Each structure stands twice: as structure tokens, then as C-alpha cells.
Amino acid sequence: MPSPRQTYLFVTGKLAARALTDVLQAMEPDFDYEVRILNSTVAALMNTGWIADRVGEVGGFDALVVPGRCHGDVEAIEEKTGVKVLRGPDDLNDLPRYFGKAGNPPDLSTYRTRILAEIVDAYRIGLDAILARAAYYRQSGADCIDLGCPPSGGFPGVGEAVSALKAEGYRVSVDTFDRETILEADRAGVDMLLSVNSANLEVALEIEAKVVVIPDFGEGLDSLTRNASRLDEWGVQYVLDPILDPIGFGFTDSVARFRDVRRNHPEAEMLMGLGNLSELTHADTTGINAVLAGVMAELSIDYVLTTEVALHATGAVRELDRARRMMHYAVSNRVLPVNLTDDLLTVKDAVRPEFDDEELAAIHAQVKDRNFRIFVSRGEVVVFNRDVFLRGTDAQALFEGMGIEDPGHAYYIGRELERAVTAARLGKRYVQDNPLRYGYLSEPEKP
């Protein structure tokens, strides 16, 4: 027999009543509810004792839900009414998630694309530094460590580096055209060679490692197909890489090449290298990696090669690890890649409270003490107590207008103002006394 539907009483103030009703209606909750408007303009300024005295008859309700920002212990209301009391979220927009209506979190544990993280100039830095960098990349989510070699010439000691990495359980690739380096790395058990074309194709016959095949230098897809066909004739395992070009040097055409290769070789393994885009574009890599991970998910790309050489590309492996999971889920389940995870929202937030002038004026009118309240709304910081009402985006000017003399309080207010100004500038959610969130950057790295 199904359980009877629960009935909730939502308590709110005058200004928030319409928004609360709209959110509840949009939720289509699996419970019944009533919204009760108490004689307070702003719900956040209620306290639990005041609510207990004014909430009225509550018979027939399974629980009361009070605003998340109201002050005091909810036990005061429970003692007065005899009904269970829930403190709601600080922001009305979080009600669906609070009541589990956002659905079960998506399973982002699976992915197709494996990450090759390149240690650029590995031949220069020594074995200890290679192992340390490899550990960082593995912690960040890499599946394979790629050893970067010089543009020309060899990597003396590459076999030792490969052996040491293999002993630590890494999959290893090597990025070189130098024949002796390739053979030494293969003897040490390297898993993949980047790359071969007609200039060195025959070396694939001498090694056990899987090879990445690319177009001939200065030529197009015909040469890639020709090189792959020869490897097929020889029975050599390979991965196709049509090469992703930088913006302004054929980027759009190169994306189309990847599409064409996938159409012509639906079962072949493919690799996409992102360094030409993430390293050579002065923009935050979070969005770049997210979009390219979406392309890779749509094209069923098996491997992605990335680097973290440029300072603005720091964290690229962690970003790709999250992006490949999100995009794999979105493409596999035919859903948009929204509201799956906030990991890649490192600058702007998807949901943040906004207050109009009427709400802010009403809150200010009810403040009777000298404690400052700080809000961020519509790109501005608003700060006030009973005597002062200020708004702007200059933390120093706001601070000077507050007239604070106590050093301890000044430190606290200064910190909060800087945080609030940052939130206003970036479009982030600000809640006084709470840290800002920066997506995956706010999470501790895996041990």
C-alpha cells in the first residue's frame, strides 16, 4: 500500500511569497503544501521565536518549513506547535535539490576517452622530476604518461624512464620520431608511440607498441589514409590522429577532418591532441576543454593528449577528467550537458540570489542594529546597517563609507567586502560568511 502524501506548511514573508510559490509549482512536488505569509516583509529577518508566536494553527501538517536564513533554533517552533520543523535552504532556487527533486545525481563514473598527459621536455628534467610529474598527472586523472622528446634528436636514457614509470604501474607513451629512442623505449615496454607517418612508418614493424599514425607533413587526409592502409597490410595496431590545428591556422577545417575520419573509419581508434588549442589560446582552458570533450564524445574519440606547459593551462588534466565524464554522460544519454555537475563552473555560478531595490529597502528598513549586512545583486555590492546604506563595486570606497574603527571588525569586513566584490565582478553566488565556490578548484586534490 503506498504511503500517504506528506503535507508541508511553508512559512515566508511578503516579498518572497510569489517567488516561493513559483518555485514550488515548477517543482511539481510529490507532497502537498500550503504557503503561509506572515506579517514580515522579508523572510530572512524573521527569527524562530517570532515565527512560533505568529504561525497560527498548524494541525494537519506533517512539517513546517521555515526560511533558511531566519535566526534562532527551530526547536522553539517545535515546542510551541508540536510539529516537526525543517530549516529550508538559504536560496529559494535550491528548494528542488533540498527536497530531492533535482533527481538522483548523474553517474559520472564512466568515460570513453583516455587522457595522455604529456611531460613536455621530459628528456631535460631527470628521472625524479619525471616520476613526480607523473604522480601529479595520475592524481589529476590521467590514464597514461606521455614522455616528450626533443623536436629532433634522441632521448638518452628513455628506457630507464619508461621502466621506472612501468614499475609504478603507469601506462606510458613516448612522443618522438627518433628511431633509436623509439626502439629503446619499446624494449623497456612503452605502450604507445606518438607518432608515425611515411617518414618513419617502417619502424612500426620493429616494435610491439601501438602506434599513432598522422598525415604526412604538409599533406592532408589522403596521406593519413595511405599510411593507415600500409599499417593494416602489415597487421600493426594503430590509432588515427588527423591533427587538431590552432585557431587561425585551420582549426575549423581540422575539426571537420576528425569528423570525416570518424565517418570513414567508424571502428578505428582515434586520438585528438589539444595542445594546439589549449596552450595556444589565451583564454581559460576550462571552457575550451569542456567544448572539445563534447566534440570527442560525439565522435567517440578514444584518446586525448594534453599538456600543462603554459601557466594558463594549469589544471588542464583535471578539467579534462571532469569534462570527459560529463560529456560522455550527456552524449550517451542524449541529454544536454547542463545541471550534471558544477565542477567546470570555475568563474561564474549557474544559480545566485538576486534582490531588487524594493527587497533591499525593506530589509534595510527592518534593521535596528549596527551590524553590517552584505549582499551581492545585479553586479553590485550592497552593504548596510541601521545607519548606513551603501552600494557599489569598489571595496575601498565601501569600506571607507562604513566608518569602522575597531581593527578586528575592520579585518572581517574588509575580507567580506573583497569577497563580495569578486562575486559581483565574476557573477558568482555570495553568501556572507561563506567562501565562494570555484568548481573543481574548490575541491581538495585526490591524495
C-alpha positions as a printed Julia matrix, in Angstrom:
447×3 Matrix{Float64}:
  0.0    0.0     0.0
  1.54   3.38   -0.98
  2.47   5.81    1.79
  0.12   8.79    2.22
  1.35  12.06    0.76
  3.06  14.35    3.22
  1.76  17.89    3.74
  4.15  20.77    4.36
  3.5   24.3     5.56
  5.94  26.82    4.07
  6.34  29.97    6.12
  7.57  33.11    4.37
  7.44  36.9     4.26
  5.56  39.16    1.88
  8.29  39.81   -0.65
  9.35  36.2    -1.13
  5.85  34.72   -1.28
  5.42  34.94   -5.04
  8.86  33.53   -5.78
  8.34  30.68   -3.3
  5.0   29.8    -4.87
  6.51  29.83   -8.36
  9.36  27.53   -7.33
  7.01  25.09   -5.62
  4.69  24.96   -8.61
  7.57  24.39  -11.01
  8.87  21.58   -8.79
  5.69  19.51   -9.13
  6.46  18.05   -5.69
  5.35  14.64   -4.5
  3.87  16.25   -1.38
  1.01  18.64   -0.67
  1.78  22.09    0.62
  0.47  25.45    1.76
  2.33  28.75    1.69
  1.6   30.94    4.69
  2.62  34.6     4.55
  3.44  36.12    7.91
  3.39  39.83    8.65
  7.03  40.41    7.77
  8.27  41.94    4.56
 11.49  39.95    4.43
 11.59  36.28    5.38
 15.31  36.34    6.2
 14.72  38.82    9.04
 12.32  36.55   10.89
 13.55  34.67   13.92
 12.24  31.36   15.14
 10.69  32.77   18.34
  8.79  35.37   16.31
  7.58  32.66   13.91
  6.47  30.42   16.79
  4.28  33.22   18.18
  2.66  34.1    14.84
  2.49  30.97   12.7
 -1.01  30.13   13.86
 -2.85  26.82   13.51
 -0.68  24.03   12.18
 -2.84  20.97   12.74
 -2.81  18.56    9.82
  0.68  19.44    8.63
  3.47  16.88    8.77
  6.17  19.56    8.92
  6.78  23.3     8.81
  9.46  24.68    6.51
 10.99  27.97    7.61
 13.36  30.24    5.65
 16.96  29.06    5.73
 18.27  32.46    6.82
 15.91  33.02    9.72
 17.71  33.26   13.06
 17.32  31.03   16.09
 16.76  27.36   16.85
 13.87  25.62   15.14
 13.22  23.76   18.39
 11.48  26.89   19.65
  8.82  26.45   16.97
  8.57  22.69   17.52
  7.99  23.16   21.25
  5.28  25.74   20.6
  3.47  23.88   17.79
  4.26  20.23   18.36
  5.09  19.86   14.66
  8.44  18.96   13.11
 10.24  22.0    11.68
 12.66  21.99    8.73
 15.03  24.83    8.02
 14.95  25.33    4.25
 17.88  26.31    2.04
 19.24  29.86    2.04
 18.2   30.34   -1.57
 14.72  29.51   -2.89
 16.28  28.22   -6.1
 17.8   25.38   -4.09
 14.42  24.03   -2.93
 14.18  21.34   -5.63
 17.54  19.92   -4.65
 16.68  20.26   -0.95
 13.64  18.03   -1.46
 15.41  15.65   -3.8
 13.51  16.86   -6.84
 16.66  17.5    -8.77
 16.71  13.74   -9.24
 19.46  11.31   -8.46
 22.87  12.75   -9.3
 24.07  11.53  -12.7
 26.57   8.71  -12.74
 29.73  10.41  -13.97
 32.0    7.48  -13.14
 32.31   6.25  -16.72
 34.04   7.66  -19.77
 35.42   6.56  -23.13
 38.27   8.96  -23.81
 41.53   8.16  -22.04
 43.87  11.01  -21.13
 47.51  11.03  -22.18
 49.24  13.72  -20.12
 52.48  14.87  -21.71
 55.55  15.66  -19.66
 56.96  18.21  -22.07
 60.76  18.16  -22.35
 60.93  15.02  -20.21
 64.4   14.4   -21.63
 65.69  17.5   -19.78
 64.38  17.13  -16.25
 65.74  13.88  -14.8
 64.06  10.73  -13.51
 62.97  12.05  -10.11
 61.21  15.01  -11.71
 59.56  12.72  -14.28
 58.18  10.49  -11.53
 56.95  13.49   -9.54
 55.2   14.97  -12.56
 53.7   11.61  -13.44
 52.3   11.29   -9.92
 50.68  14.73  -10.24
 49.13  13.79  -13.57
 47.81  10.47  -12.27
 46.32  12.25   -9.27
 44.68  14.67  -11.72
 43.03  11.85  -13.67
 45.49  10.91  -16.42
 45.4    7.35  -17.76
 48.78   7.42  -19.5
 52.0    9.4   -19.13
 53.49  10.72  -22.36
 57.22  11.42  -22.43
 58.01  14.49  -24.51
 61.2   14.26  -26.55
 63.25  16.89  -28.42
 61.94  18.06  -31.81
 64.99  16.47  -33.39
 67.49  14.07  -31.95
 67.1   11.45  -29.27
 66.26  11.0   -25.6
 69.25   9.25  -23.97
 68.03   7.14  -21.07
 64.42   6.96  -22.25
 64.41   3.24  -21.47
 65.23   3.92  -17.83
 62.4    6.46  -17.62
 59.91   4.07  -19.23
 60.98   1.2   -16.96
 60.67   3.35  -13.84
 57.19   4.51  -14.82
 56.06   0.99  -15.7
 57.33  -0.22  -12.32
 55.0    2.31  -10.69
 52.03   0.98  -12.66
 51.79   3.68  -15.32
 50.83   3.24  -18.93
 53.45   5.11  -20.93
 53.72   6.65  -24.37
 56.67   8.36  -26.0
 56.45  11.32  -28.37
 59.33  11.18  -30.87
 60.37  10.47  -34.45
 63.88   9.43  -33.42
 64.38   5.76  -34.33
 66.86   4.86  -31.58
 64.68   6.5   -28.93
 61.68   4.56  -30.22
 63.48   1.23  -30.12
 64.93   1.82  -26.65
 61.52   2.84  -25.3
 59.9   -0.21  -26.87
 62.46  -2.57  -25.3
 61.52  -1.03  -21.93
 57.84  -1.79  -22.52
 56.35   1.51  -23.72
 52.65   1.15  -24.56
 52.21   3.67  -27.37
 54.32   5.61  -29.85
 53.43   9.15  -30.97
 53.72   9.31  -33.96
 54.4    7.69  -37.36
 53.83   8.75  -40.96
 55.58   7.95  -44.22
 58.8    9.46  -42.86
 59.24   6.67  -40.29
 56.43   4.22  -40.91
 58.68   1.16  -41.18
 59.71   1.47  -37.54
 56.23   0.19  -36.67
 57.35  -3.23  -37.94
 60.14  -3.35  -35.35
 58.2   -2.58  -32.17
 55.45  -4.06  -30.0
 53.88  -0.73  -29.01
 50.7    0.56  -30.6
 51.44   3.48  -32.91
 49.63   6.76  -33.54
 49.54   7.46  -37.25
 49.31  11.03  -38.56
 49.19  12.67  -42.01
 52.46  13.31  -43.82
 53.91  16.74  -43.12
 52.18  19.38  -45.2
 49.68  16.9   -46.64
 46.06  16.05  -45.92
 43.79  13.12  -45.15
 44.78  11.16  -48.26
 48.22  10.65  -46.75
 46.71   9.6   -43.41
 44.55   7.01  -45.17
 47.54   5.81  -47.2
 49.7    5.4   -44.07
 46.92   3.59  -42.19
 46.38   1.23  -45.12
 50.03   0.19  -45.06
 49.81  -0.5   -41.32
 46.71  -2.6   -41.98
 48.65  -4.61  -44.55
 51.42  -5.2   -42.01
 48.99  -6.13  -39.21
 50.2   -3.29  -36.98
 47.87  -1.85  -34.32
 47.39   1.9   -34.71
 45.43   4.96  -33.62
 44.4    7.65  -36.11
 45.24  11.32  -35.39
 44.14  13.8   -38.11
 45.83  16.61  -36.08
 43.95  19.5   -34.45
 45.29  22.84  -35.71
 45.42  26.17  -33.8
 42.78  28.85  -34.26
 43.66  30.99  -37.27
 45.7   28.18  -38.81
 42.94  25.81  -39.89
 41.23  24.93  -36.62
 37.71  24.66  -38.08
 38.89  22.59  -41.01
 40.78  20.31  -38.65
 37.64  19.63  -36.59
 35.92  18.71  -39.84
 38.81  16.33  -40.6
 38.17  14.49  -37.36
 34.51  14.18  -38.29
 35.35  12.88  -41.76
 37.86  10.35  -40.43
 35.33   9.02  -37.95
 32.72   8.67  -40.69
 35.17   6.85  -42.94
 36.65   4.7   -40.16
 33.79   4.07  -37.71
 35.6    1.29  -35.84
 39.09   2.76  -35.73
 40.69   4.11  -32.57
 41.35   7.86  -32.72
 43.41  10.39  -30.77
 42.98  14.15  -30.52
 45.79  16.39  -29.24
 44.57  19.56  -27.56
 47.83  21.44  -27.03
 47.44  23.47  -30.22
 44.22  24.86  -28.85
 44.54  24.98  -25.04
 48.18  26.07  -24.98
 47.96  28.48  -27.93
 44.74  30.3   -26.99
 44.85  32.91  -24.23
 41.52  32.01  -22.68
 40.6   29.97  -19.63
 41.08  26.32  -20.51
 38.06  25.15  -18.51
 35.61  26.07  -21.25
 37.95  25.08  -24.06
 38.4   21.61  -22.6
 34.68  21.23  -21.94
 33.74  22.04  -25.55
 36.45  19.81  -27.03
 35.45  17.0   -24.68
 31.96  17.34  -26.14
 33.37  17.03  -29.67
 35.34  13.97  -28.58
 32.25  12.39  -27.03
 30.23  12.93  -30.19
 33.0   11.48  -32.37
 33.86   8.61  -29.97
 37.5    9.71  -29.68
 39.47   7.11  -27.74
 42.46   9.15  -26.58
 43.19  12.8   -25.84
 46.71  14.2   -25.5
 47.07  17.31  -23.34
 49.74  19.36  -21.66
 50.08  21.89  -18.85
 53.03  23.94  -20.08
 51.53  27.43  -20.34
 50.6   28.83  -16.94
 47.04  29.48  -18.09
 46.73  25.76  -18.9
 47.47  24.66  -15.33
 44.84  22.14  -14.28
 44.03  21.04  -17.83
 44.21  17.35  -16.94
 41.79  17.75  -14.03
 39.46  19.76  -16.26
 39.53  17.12  -18.99
 38.92  14.35  -16.48
 35.69  16.05  -15.38
 34.73  17.18  -18.87
 35.09  13.73  -20.45
 32.79  12.22  -17.79
 30.16  14.94  -18.15
 30.17  14.85  -21.95
 30.18  11.05  -22.11
 27.1   11.01  -19.9
 25.38  13.75  -21.88
 26.02  12.18  -25.29
 25.3    8.61  -24.16
 22.0    9.59  -22.54
 21.05  12.21  -25.15
 20.7   15.0   -22.59
 22.15  18.47  -22.6
 25.35  18.91  -20.55
 23.63  21.2   -18.04
 22.95  20.64  -14.35
 25.05  17.48  -14.37
 27.91  18.91  -12.29
 29.21  22.32  -11.27
 32.84  21.15  -11.49
 33.61  23.22  -14.58
 31.85  26.4   -13.41
 35.05  27.87  -12.05
 34.31  31.54  -12.75
 30.55  32.17  -12.93
 27.84  30.39  -10.96
 24.71  28.98  -12.53
 22.42  30.0    -9.65
 22.73  33.03   -7.43
 20.22  35.08   -5.44
 19.13  38.43   -6.84
 17.42  41.2    -4.84
 15.53  44.08   -6.34
 15.55  47.57   -4.85
 12.26  47.01   -3.04
 13.54  43.92   -1.27
 16.79  45.6    -0.24
 14.97  48.69    1.02
 12.58  46.5     3.01
 15.42  44.57    4.61
 17.22  47.79    5.46
 14.09  49.3     6.99
 13.85  46.43    9.47
 17.48  46.5    10.6
 17.7   48.0    14.1
 21.31  47.33   14.99
 24.77  48.42   13.84
 25.82  45.04   12.42
 26.51  45.25    8.71
 24.68  43.03    6.21
 26.37  42.43    2.87
 24.57  41.36   -0.28
 25.55  40.96   -3.91
 22.89  41.55   -6.5
 22.76  42.66  -10.13
 26.5   43.19  -10.34
 26.79  45.4    -7.26
 27.67  45.02   -3.6
 25.08  46.37   -1.17
 26.06  46.88    2.46
 24.04  48.42    5.28
 23.25  48.6     8.96
 20.64  50.74   10.71
 22.53  53.96    9.95
 24.28  53.34    6.64
 23.18  52.11    3.21
 25.87  51.82    0.54
 26.17  50.2    -2.85
 28.94  49.94   -5.4
 31.78  47.82   -6.74
 34.79  49.49   -5.1
 35.67  47.65   -1.88
 37.83  50.51   -0.57
 35.15  53.15   -1.14
 32.52  50.97    0.52
 34.78  50.31    3.49
 35.55  53.99    3.96
 31.85  54.79    3.91
 31.13  52.3     6.69
 33.11  54.18    9.33
 34.57  51.12   11.05
 37.21  51.81   13.69
 37.66  48.52   15.52
 40.67  46.71   13.93
 39.22  43.22   14.37
 35.9   44.18   12.85
 37.67  46.07   10.08
 39.61  42.93    9.17
 36.42  40.88    8.98
 34.53  43.49    6.94
 37.47  44.04    4.6
 37.69  40.34    3.86
 33.95  40.07    3.24
 33.89  43.14    1.01
 36.71  41.83   -1.17
 34.91  38.51   -1.46
 31.65  40.26   -2.31
 33.26  42.49   -4.93
 34.88  39.44   -6.51
 31.5   37.72   -6.63
 29.83  40.79   -8.15
 32.52  41.12  -10.81
 32.56  37.45  -11.79
 28.86  36.71  -11.47
 29.25  34.35   -8.52
 26.95  33.48   -5.67
 27.8   35.36   -2.48
 26.52  34.49    0.98
 28.02  36.46    3.86
 30.46  34.43    5.98
 30.68  31.67    3.35
 33.54  31.06    0.9
 33.0   31.47   -2.83
 32.87  28.32   -4.9
 35.22  27.8    -7.84
 34.04  24.5    -9.24
 36.64  21.73   -9.16
 39.22  24.24   -7.9
 37.37  24.39   -4.58
 37.83  20.67   -4.05
 40.94  19.22   -2.43
 43.05  17.25   -4.86
 42.95  13.48   -4.5
 45.69  12.11   -2.23
